[in-house]
mmCIF file of C-alpha atoms in Angstrom:
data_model
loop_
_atom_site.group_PDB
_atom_site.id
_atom_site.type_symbol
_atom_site.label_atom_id
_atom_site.label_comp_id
_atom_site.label_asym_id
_atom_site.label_seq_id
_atom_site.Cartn_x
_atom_site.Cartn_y
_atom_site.Cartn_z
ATOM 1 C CA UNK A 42 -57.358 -20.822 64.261
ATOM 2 C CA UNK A 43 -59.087 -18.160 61.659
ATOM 3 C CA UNK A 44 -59.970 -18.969 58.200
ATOM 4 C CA UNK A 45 -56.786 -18.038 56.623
ATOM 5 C CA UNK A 46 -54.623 -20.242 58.457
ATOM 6 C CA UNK A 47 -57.032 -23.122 57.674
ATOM 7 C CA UNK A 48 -57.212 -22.890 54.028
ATOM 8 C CA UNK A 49 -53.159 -22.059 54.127
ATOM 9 C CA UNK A 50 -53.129 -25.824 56.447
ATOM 10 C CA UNK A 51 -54.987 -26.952 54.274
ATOM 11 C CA UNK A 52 -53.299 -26.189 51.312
ATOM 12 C CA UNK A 53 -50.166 -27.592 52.446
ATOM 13 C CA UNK A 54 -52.053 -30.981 53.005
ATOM 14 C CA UNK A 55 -52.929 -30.982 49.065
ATOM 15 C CA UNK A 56 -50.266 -29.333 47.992
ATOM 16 C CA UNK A 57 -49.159 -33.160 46.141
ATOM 17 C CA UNK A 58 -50.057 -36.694 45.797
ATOM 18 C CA UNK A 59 -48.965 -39.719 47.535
ATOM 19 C CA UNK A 60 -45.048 -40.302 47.018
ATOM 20 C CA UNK A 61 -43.827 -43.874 46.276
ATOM 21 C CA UNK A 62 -41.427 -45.582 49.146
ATOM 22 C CA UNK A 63 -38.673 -47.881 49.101
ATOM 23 C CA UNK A 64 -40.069 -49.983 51.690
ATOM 24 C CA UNK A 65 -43.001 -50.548 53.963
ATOM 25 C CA UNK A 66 -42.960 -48.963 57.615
ATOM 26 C CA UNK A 67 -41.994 -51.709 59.961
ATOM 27 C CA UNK A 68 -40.334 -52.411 63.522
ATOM 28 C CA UNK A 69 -36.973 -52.100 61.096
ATOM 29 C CA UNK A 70 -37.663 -49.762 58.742
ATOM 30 C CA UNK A 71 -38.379 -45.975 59.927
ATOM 31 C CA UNK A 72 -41.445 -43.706 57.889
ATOM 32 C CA UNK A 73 -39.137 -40.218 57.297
ATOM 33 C CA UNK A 74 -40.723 -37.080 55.491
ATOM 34 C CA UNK A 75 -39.110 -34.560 54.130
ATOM 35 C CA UNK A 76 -40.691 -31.339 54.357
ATOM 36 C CA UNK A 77 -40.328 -28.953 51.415
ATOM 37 C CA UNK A 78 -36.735 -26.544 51.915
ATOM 38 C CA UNK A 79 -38.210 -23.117 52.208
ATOM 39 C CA UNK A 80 -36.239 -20.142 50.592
ATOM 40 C CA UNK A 81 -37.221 -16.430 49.715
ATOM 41 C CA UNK A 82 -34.566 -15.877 47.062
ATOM 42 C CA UNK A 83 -33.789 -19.176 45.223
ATOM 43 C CA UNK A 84 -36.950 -21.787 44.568
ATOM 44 C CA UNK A 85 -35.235 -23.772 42.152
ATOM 45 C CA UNK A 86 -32.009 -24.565 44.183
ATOM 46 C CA UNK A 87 -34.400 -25.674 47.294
ATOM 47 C CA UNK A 88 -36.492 -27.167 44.990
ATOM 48 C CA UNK A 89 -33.475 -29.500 43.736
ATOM 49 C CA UNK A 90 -32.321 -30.017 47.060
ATOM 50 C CA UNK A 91 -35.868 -31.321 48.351
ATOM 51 C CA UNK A 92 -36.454 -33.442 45.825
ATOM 52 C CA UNK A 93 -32.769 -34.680 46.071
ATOM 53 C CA UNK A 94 -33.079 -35.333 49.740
ATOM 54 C CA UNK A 95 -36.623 -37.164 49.032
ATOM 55 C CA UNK A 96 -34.966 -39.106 46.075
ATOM 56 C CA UNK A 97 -31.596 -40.280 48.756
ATOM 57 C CA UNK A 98 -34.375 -41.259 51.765
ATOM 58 C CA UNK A 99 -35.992 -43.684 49.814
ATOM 59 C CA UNK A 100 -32.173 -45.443 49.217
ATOM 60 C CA UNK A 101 -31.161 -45.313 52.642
ATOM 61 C CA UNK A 102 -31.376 -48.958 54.742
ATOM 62 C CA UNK A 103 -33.887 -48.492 57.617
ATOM 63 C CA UNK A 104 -36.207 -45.605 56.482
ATOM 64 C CA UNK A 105 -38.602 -45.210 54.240
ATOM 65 C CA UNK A 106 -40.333 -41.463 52.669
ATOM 66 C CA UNK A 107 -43.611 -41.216 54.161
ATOM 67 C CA UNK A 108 -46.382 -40.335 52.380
ATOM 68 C CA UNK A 109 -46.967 -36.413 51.930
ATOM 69 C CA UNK A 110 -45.642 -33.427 49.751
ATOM 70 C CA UNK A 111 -45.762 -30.626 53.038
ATOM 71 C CA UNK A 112 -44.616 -27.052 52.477
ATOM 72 C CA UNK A 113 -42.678 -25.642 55.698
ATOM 73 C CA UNK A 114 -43.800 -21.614 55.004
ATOM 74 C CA UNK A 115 -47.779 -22.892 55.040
ATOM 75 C CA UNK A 116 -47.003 -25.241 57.677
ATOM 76 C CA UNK A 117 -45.077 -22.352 60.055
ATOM 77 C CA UNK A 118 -48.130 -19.972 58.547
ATOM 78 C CA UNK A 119 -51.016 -21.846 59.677
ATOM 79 C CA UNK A 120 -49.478 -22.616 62.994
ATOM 80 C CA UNK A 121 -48.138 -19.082 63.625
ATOM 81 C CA UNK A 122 -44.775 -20.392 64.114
ATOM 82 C CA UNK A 123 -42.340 -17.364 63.076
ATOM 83 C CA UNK A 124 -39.565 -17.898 60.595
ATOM 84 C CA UNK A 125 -37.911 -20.536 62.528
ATOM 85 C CA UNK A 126 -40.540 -22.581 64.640
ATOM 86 C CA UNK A 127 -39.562 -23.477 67.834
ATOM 87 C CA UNK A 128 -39.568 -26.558 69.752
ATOM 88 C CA UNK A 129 -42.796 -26.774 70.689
ATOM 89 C CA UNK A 130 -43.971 -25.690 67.240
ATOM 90 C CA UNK A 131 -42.030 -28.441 65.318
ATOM 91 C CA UNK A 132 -44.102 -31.004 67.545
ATOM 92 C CA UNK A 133 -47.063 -29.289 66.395
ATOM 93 C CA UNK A 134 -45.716 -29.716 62.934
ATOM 94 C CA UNK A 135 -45.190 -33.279 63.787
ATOM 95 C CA UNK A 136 -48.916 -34.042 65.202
ATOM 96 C CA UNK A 137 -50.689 -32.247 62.381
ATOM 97 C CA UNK A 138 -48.272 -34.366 59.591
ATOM 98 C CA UNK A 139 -48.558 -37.268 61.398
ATOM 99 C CA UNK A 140 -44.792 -37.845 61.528
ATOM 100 C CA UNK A 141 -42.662 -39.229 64.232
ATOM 101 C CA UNK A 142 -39.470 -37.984 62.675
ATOM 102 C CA UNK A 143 -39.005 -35.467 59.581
ATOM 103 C CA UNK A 144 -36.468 -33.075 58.145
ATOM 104 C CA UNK A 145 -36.876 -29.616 57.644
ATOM 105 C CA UNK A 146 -34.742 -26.401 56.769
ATOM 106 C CA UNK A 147 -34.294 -23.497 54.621
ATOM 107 C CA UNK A 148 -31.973 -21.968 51.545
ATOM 108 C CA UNK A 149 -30.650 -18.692 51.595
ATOM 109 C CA UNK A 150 -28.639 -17.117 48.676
ATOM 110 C CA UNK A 151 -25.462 -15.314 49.346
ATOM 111 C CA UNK A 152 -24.756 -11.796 48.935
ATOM 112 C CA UNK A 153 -21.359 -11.725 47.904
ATOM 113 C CA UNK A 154 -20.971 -15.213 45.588
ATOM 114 C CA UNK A 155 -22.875 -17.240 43.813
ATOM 115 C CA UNK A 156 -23.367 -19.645 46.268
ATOM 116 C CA UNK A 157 -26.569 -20.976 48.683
ATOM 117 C CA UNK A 158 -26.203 -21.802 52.227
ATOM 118 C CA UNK A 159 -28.783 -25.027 53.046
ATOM 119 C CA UNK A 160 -29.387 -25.272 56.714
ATOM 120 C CA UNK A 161 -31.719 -28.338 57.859
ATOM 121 C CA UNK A 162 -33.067 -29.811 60.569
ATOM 122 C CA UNK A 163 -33.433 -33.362 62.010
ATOM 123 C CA UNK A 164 -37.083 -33.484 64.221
ATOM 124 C CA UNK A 165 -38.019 -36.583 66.224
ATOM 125 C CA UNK A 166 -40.295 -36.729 69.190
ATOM 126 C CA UNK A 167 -38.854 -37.365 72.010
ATOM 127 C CA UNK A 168 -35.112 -36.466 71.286
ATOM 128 C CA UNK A 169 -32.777 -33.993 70.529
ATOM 129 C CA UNK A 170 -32.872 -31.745 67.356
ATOM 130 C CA UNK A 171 -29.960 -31.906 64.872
ATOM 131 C CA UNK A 172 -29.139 -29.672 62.843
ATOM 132 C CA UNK A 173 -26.593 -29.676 59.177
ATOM 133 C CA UNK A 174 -25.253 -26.381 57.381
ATOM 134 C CA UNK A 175 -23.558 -26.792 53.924
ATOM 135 C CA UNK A 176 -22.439 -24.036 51.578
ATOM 136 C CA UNK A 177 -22.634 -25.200 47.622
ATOM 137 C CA UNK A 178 -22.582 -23.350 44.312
ATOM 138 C CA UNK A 179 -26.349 -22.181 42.994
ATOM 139 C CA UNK A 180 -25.996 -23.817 39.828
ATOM 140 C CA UNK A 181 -26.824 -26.803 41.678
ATOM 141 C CA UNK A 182 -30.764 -26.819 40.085
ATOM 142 C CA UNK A 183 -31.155 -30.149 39.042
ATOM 143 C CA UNK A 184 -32.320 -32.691 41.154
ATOM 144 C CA UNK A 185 -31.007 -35.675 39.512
ATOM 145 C CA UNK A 186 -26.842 -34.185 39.509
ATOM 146 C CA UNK A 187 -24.422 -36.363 40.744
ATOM 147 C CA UNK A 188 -22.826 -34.274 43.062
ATOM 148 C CA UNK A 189 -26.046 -32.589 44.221
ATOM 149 C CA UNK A 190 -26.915 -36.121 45.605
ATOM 150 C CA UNK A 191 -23.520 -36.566 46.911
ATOM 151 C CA UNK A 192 -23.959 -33.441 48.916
ATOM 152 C CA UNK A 193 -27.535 -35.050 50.189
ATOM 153 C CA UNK A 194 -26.312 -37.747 51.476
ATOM 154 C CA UNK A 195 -23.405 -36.067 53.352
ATOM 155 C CA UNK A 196 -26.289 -34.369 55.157
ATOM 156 C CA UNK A 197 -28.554 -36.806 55.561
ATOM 157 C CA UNK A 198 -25.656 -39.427 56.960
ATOM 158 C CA UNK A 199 -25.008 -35.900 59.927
ATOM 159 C CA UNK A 200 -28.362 -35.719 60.587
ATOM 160 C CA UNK A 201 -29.533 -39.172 61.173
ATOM 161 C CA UNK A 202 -26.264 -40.729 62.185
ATOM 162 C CA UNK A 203 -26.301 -43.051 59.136
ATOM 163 C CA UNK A 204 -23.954 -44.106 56.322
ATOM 164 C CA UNK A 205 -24.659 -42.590 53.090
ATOM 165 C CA UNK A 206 -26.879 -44.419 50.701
ATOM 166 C CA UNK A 207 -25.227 -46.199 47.611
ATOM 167 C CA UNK A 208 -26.018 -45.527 44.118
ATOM 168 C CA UNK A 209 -28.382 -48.244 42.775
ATOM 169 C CA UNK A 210 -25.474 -49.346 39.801
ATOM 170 C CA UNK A 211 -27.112 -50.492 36.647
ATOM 171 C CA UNK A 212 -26.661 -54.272 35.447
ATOM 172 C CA UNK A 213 -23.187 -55.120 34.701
ATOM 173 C CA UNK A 214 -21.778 -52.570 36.177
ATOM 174 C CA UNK A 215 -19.678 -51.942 40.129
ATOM 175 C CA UNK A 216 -21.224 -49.174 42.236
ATOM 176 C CA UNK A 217 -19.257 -45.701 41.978
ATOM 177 C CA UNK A 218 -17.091 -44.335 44.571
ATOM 178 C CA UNK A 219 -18.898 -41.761 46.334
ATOM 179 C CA UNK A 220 -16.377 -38.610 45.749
ATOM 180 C CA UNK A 221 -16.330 -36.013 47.929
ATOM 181 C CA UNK A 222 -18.320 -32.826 46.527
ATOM 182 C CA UNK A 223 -16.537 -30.146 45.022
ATOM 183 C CA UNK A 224 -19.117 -28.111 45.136
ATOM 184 C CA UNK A 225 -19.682 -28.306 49.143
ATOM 185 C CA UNK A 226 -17.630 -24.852 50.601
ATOM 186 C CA UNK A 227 -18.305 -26.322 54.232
ATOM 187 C CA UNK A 228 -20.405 -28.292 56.378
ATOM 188 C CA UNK A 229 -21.522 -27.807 60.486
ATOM 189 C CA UNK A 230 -23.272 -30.179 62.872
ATOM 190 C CA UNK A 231 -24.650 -29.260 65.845
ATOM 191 C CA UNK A 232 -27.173 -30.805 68.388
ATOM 192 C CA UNK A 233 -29.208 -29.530 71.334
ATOM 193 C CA UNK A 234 -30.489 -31.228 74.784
ATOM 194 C CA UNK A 235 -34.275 -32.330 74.422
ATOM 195 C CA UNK A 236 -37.192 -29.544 75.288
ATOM 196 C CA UNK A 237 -34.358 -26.779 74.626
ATOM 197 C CA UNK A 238 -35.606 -24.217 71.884
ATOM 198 C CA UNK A 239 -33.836 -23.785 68.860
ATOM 199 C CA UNK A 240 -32.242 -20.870 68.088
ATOM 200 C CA UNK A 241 -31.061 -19.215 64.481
ATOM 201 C CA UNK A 242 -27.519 -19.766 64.421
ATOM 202 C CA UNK A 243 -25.841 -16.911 61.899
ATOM 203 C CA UNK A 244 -25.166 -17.671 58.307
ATOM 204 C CA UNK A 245 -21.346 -18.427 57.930
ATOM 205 C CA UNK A 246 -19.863 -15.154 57.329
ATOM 206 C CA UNK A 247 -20.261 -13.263 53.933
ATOM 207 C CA UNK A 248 -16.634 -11.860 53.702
ATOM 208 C CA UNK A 249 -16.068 -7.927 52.365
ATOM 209 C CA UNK A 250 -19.233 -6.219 53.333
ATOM 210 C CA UNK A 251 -20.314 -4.204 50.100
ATOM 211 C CA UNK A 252 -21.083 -1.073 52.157
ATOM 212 C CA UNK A 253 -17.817 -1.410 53.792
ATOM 213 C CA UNK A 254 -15.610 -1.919 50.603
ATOM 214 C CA UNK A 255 -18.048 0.948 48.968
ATOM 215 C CA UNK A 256 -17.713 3.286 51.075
ATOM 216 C CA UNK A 257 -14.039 3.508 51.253
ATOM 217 C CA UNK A 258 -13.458 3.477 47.592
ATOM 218 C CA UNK A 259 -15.863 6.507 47.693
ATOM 219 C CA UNK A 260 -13.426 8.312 50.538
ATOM 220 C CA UNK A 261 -10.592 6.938 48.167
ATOM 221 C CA UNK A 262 -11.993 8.901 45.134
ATOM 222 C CA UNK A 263 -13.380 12.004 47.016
ATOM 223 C CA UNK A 264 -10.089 12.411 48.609
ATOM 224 C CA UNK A 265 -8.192 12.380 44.786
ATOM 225 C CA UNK A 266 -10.531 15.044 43.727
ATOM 226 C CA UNK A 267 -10.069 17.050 46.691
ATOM 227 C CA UNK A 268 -6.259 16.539 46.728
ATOM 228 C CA UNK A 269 -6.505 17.284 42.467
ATOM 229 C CA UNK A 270 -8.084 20.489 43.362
ATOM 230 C CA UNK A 271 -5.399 21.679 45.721
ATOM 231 C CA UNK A 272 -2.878 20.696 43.453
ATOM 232 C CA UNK A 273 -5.007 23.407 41.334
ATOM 233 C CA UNK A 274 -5.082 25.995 43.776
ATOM 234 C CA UNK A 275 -1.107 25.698 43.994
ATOM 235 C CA UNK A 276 -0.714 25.826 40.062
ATOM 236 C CA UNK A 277 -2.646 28.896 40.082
ATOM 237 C CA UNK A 278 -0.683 30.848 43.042
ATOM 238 C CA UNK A 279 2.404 30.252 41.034
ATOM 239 C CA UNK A 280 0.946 31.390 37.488
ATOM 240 C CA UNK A 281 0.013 34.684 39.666
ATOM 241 C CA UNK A 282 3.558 34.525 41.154
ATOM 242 C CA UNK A 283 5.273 34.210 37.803
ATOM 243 C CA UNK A 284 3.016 36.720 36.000
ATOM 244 C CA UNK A 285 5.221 39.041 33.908
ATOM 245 C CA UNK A 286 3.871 42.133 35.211
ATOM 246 C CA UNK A 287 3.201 40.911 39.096
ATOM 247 C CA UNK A 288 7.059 40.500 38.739
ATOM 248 C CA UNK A 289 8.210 43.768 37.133
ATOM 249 C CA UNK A 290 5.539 45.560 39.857
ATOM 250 C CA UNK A 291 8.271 43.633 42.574
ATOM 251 C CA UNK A 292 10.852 44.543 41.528
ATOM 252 C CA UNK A 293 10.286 48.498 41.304
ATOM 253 C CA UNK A 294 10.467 47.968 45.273
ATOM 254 C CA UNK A 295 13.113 46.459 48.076
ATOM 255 C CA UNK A 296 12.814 43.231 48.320
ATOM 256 C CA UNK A 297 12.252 43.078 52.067
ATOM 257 C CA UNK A 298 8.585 44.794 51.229
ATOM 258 C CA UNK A 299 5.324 43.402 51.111
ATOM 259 C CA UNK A 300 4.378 44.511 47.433
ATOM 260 C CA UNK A 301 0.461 43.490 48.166
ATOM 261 C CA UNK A 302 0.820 45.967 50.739
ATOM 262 C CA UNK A 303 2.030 48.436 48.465
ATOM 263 C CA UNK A 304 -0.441 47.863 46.403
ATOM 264 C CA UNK A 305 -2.908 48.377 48.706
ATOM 265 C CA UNK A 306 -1.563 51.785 49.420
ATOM 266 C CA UNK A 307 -1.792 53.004 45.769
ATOM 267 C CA UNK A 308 2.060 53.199 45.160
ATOM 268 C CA UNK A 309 3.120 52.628 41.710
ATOM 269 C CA UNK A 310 6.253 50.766 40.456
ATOM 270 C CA UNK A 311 9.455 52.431 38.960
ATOM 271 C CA UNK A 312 9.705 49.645 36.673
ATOM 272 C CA UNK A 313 8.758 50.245 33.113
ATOM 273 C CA UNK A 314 5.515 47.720 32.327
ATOM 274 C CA UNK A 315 4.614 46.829 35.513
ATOM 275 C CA UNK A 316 1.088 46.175 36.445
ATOM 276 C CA UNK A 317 -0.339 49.262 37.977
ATOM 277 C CA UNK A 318 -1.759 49.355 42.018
ATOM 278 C CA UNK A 319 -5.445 48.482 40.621
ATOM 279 C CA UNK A 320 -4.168 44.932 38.900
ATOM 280 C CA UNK A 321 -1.694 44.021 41.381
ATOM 281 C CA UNK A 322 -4.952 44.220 44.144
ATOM 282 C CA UNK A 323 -6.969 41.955 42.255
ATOM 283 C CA UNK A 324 -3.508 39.356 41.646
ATOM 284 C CA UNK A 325 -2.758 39.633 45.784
ATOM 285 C CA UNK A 326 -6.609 38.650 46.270
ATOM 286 C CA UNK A 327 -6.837 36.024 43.849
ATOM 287 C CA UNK A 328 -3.662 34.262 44.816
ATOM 288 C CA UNK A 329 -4.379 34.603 48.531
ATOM 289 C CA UNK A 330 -7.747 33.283 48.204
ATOM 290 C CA UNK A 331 -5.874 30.328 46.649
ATOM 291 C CA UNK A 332 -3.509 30.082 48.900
ATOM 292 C CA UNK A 333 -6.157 29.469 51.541
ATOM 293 C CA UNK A 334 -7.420 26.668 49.202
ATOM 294 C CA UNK A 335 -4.842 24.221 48.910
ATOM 295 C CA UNK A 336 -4.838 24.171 52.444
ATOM 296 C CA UNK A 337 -8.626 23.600 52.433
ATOM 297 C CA UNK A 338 -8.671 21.237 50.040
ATOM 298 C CA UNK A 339 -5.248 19.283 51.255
ATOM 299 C CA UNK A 340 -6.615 18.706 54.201
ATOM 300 C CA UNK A 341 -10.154 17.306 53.708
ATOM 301 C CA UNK A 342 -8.340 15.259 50.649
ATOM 302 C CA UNK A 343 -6.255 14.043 53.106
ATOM 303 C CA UNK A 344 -8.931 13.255 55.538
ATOM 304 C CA UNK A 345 -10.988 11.575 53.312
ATOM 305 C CA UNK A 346 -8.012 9.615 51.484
ATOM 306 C CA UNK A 347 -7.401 8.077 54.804
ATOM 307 C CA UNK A 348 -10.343 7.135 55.706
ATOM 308 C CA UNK A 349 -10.792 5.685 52.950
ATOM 309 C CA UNK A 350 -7.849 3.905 52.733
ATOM 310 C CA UNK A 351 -8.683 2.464 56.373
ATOM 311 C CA UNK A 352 -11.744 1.256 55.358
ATOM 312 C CA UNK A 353 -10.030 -0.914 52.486
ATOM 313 C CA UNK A 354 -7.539 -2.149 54.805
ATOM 314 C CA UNK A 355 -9.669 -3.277 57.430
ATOM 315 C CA UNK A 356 -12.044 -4.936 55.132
ATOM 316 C CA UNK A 357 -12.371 -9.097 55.944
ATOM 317 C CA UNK A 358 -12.608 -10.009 52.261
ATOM 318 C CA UNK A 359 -11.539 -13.537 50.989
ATOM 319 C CA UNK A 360 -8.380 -11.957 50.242
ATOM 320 C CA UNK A 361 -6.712 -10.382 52.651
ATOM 321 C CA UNK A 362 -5.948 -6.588 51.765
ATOM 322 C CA UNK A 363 -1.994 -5.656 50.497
ATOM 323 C CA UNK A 364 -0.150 -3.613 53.347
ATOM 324 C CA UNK A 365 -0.901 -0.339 53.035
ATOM 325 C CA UNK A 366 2.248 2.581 52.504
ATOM 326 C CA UNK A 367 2.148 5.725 54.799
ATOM 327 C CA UNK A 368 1.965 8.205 52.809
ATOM 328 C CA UNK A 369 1.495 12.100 53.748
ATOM 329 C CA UNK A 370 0.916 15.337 51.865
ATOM 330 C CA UNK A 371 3.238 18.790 52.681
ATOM 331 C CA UNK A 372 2.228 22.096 51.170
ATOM 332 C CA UNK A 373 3.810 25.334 51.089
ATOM 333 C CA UNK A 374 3.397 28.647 50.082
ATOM 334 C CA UNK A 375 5.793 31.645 49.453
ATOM 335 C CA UNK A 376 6.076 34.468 46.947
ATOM 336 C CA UNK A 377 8.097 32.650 44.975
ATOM 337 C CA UNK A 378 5.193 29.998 43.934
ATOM 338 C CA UNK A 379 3.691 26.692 45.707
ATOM 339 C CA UNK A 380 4.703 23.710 46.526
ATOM 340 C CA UNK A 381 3.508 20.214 47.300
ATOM 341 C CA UNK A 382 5.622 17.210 48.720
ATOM 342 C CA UNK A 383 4.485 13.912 48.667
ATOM 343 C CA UNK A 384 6.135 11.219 50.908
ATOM 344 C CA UNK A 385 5.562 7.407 50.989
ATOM 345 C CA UNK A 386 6.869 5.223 53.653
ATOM 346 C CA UNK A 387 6.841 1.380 52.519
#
């Protein structure tokens, strides 16, 4: 073991003083320590819960906190563990702390709510591991809050198979019901065969994924835009298409004939203030360029709109996603102006 991992060992055997217990280790009475909670992203809810979880051991028939303030990242550090130590690590853990039996675990914050998932672990030599998961609300910082010891004792009666431990009630007065906690979301036990490693079991399932949710609402938005500048394109072919002297050019010819062509060919209109060959070019161009446009932009709108749309619908958020309508866009062109024709199916 190199220097670093000593002093970090080493720090984790100072890292506090000598906790007071209930009762004296005995042939009825069990030592139990409680190893620090470790989190990454909220120290004062694992702080709460620790000292909770200390604070409900030392009321609990049969056990008593052992002596010891043990932090599980310098502990997992020093023996090279990995995030989650394994089984052979956790007997390590329990030679170097002298412990029999302790609890252990981490506190993750979620994502999406303000909540923190607490998942601990039951060690003792010889036996199977157990192993607790409860979601609560983060506000959850103090150590001494009712339900906050409520929610310890729910775990510590899963882990070690006990009933909970009773509020001491003062002089005078009848012990309180133990409620159930309104701030526990939900709870899982689970237990494995002895020598088998433990494994990281995923998180309970953050519902409507931020990336998913974001990135529709982005194809959502960049198909309006798209769809907003086709709608352009088709105002703009019929301006051209209603243009006084576009239409007094049109009618100084059949009506069976291509007047662009015409144009094209240098023939001038019979019609008194109609737009001469030169001007009715540059109209034809302009309005077929935007005539190519709404197409263009119709159909990556669409596209994008869709996908978009798909994205949303098939999103697993808490609440589940109102049906979506069909909907689908129809443009046309003639030389009588644009249209577009929008058409929902509920």
């Amino acid at each position: 073991m190199g220097k670093t991992s000593a002093a970090l060992l080493a720090g984790g055997v100072l890292l506090g003083a000598t906790i007071a217990r209930a009762d004296s280790p005995g042939p009825n009475v069990l030592p139990l320590q409680v190893i620090a909670i470790q989190s990454d992203d909220a120290d004062d809810q694992a702080d709460a819960l620790t000292s909770a979880l200390r604070s409900r051991v030392r009321a609990l028939h049969g056990f008593s906190l052992a002596d010891g303030d043990y932090a599980l990242e310098v502990l997992t550090l020093g023996f090279k563990c990995g995030e989650v130590p394994d089984e052979s690590c956790q007997a390590t853990i329990g030679d170097h702390i002298h412990a029999d039996r302790y609890i252990w675990g981490t506190l993750k914050r979620s994502k999406t709510s303000r909540q923190v998932t607490a998942d601990l672990h039951f060690w003792s030599r010889g036996r199977p591991g157990i192993r607790s998961q409860v979601i609560y609300s983060d506000n959850l910082t103090t150590p001494g809050d009712d339900v906050l010891k409520r929610l310890a004792d729910d775990m510590l009666a899963k882990l070690l198979g006990t009933k909970k431990a009773a509020p001491t009630p003062a002089p005078g007065t009848s012990p309180p019901a133990v409620a159930a906690s309104p701030a526990l979301t939900t709870t899982a036990l689970t237990s494995r065969p002895a020598g088998a490693p433990i494994t990281e079991e995923p998180a309970p399932e953050e519902h409507g994924s931020d990336g998913h949710r974001t990135a529709g609402w982005a194809g959502v938005g960049l198909g309006g835009v798209l769809i907003a500048a086709g709608l352009y394109s088709v105002v703009r072919v019929h301006d051209i298409d209603t243009n006084d002297r576009f239409d007094l050019y049109r009618k100084g010819f059949a009506s069976g004939d291509d007047i662009c062509d015409k144009a094209r060919a240098g023939q001038t209109s019979t019609v008194v203030g109609a737009a001469t060959p030169t001007e009715m070019q540059d109209l034809c161009s302009e309005a077929t360029t935007f005539q190519m446009l709404q197409y263009v932009f119709f159909g990556l709108g669409a596209v994008s709109a869709g996908a978009g749309v798909y994205l949303l619908a098939t999103d697993k958020g808490p609440t589940p996603p109102a049906p979506q309508a069909k909907w689908s866009l129809s443009p046309s062109v003639s030389r009588s102006g644009g249209r577009l024709q929008f058409k929902v199916d509920f």
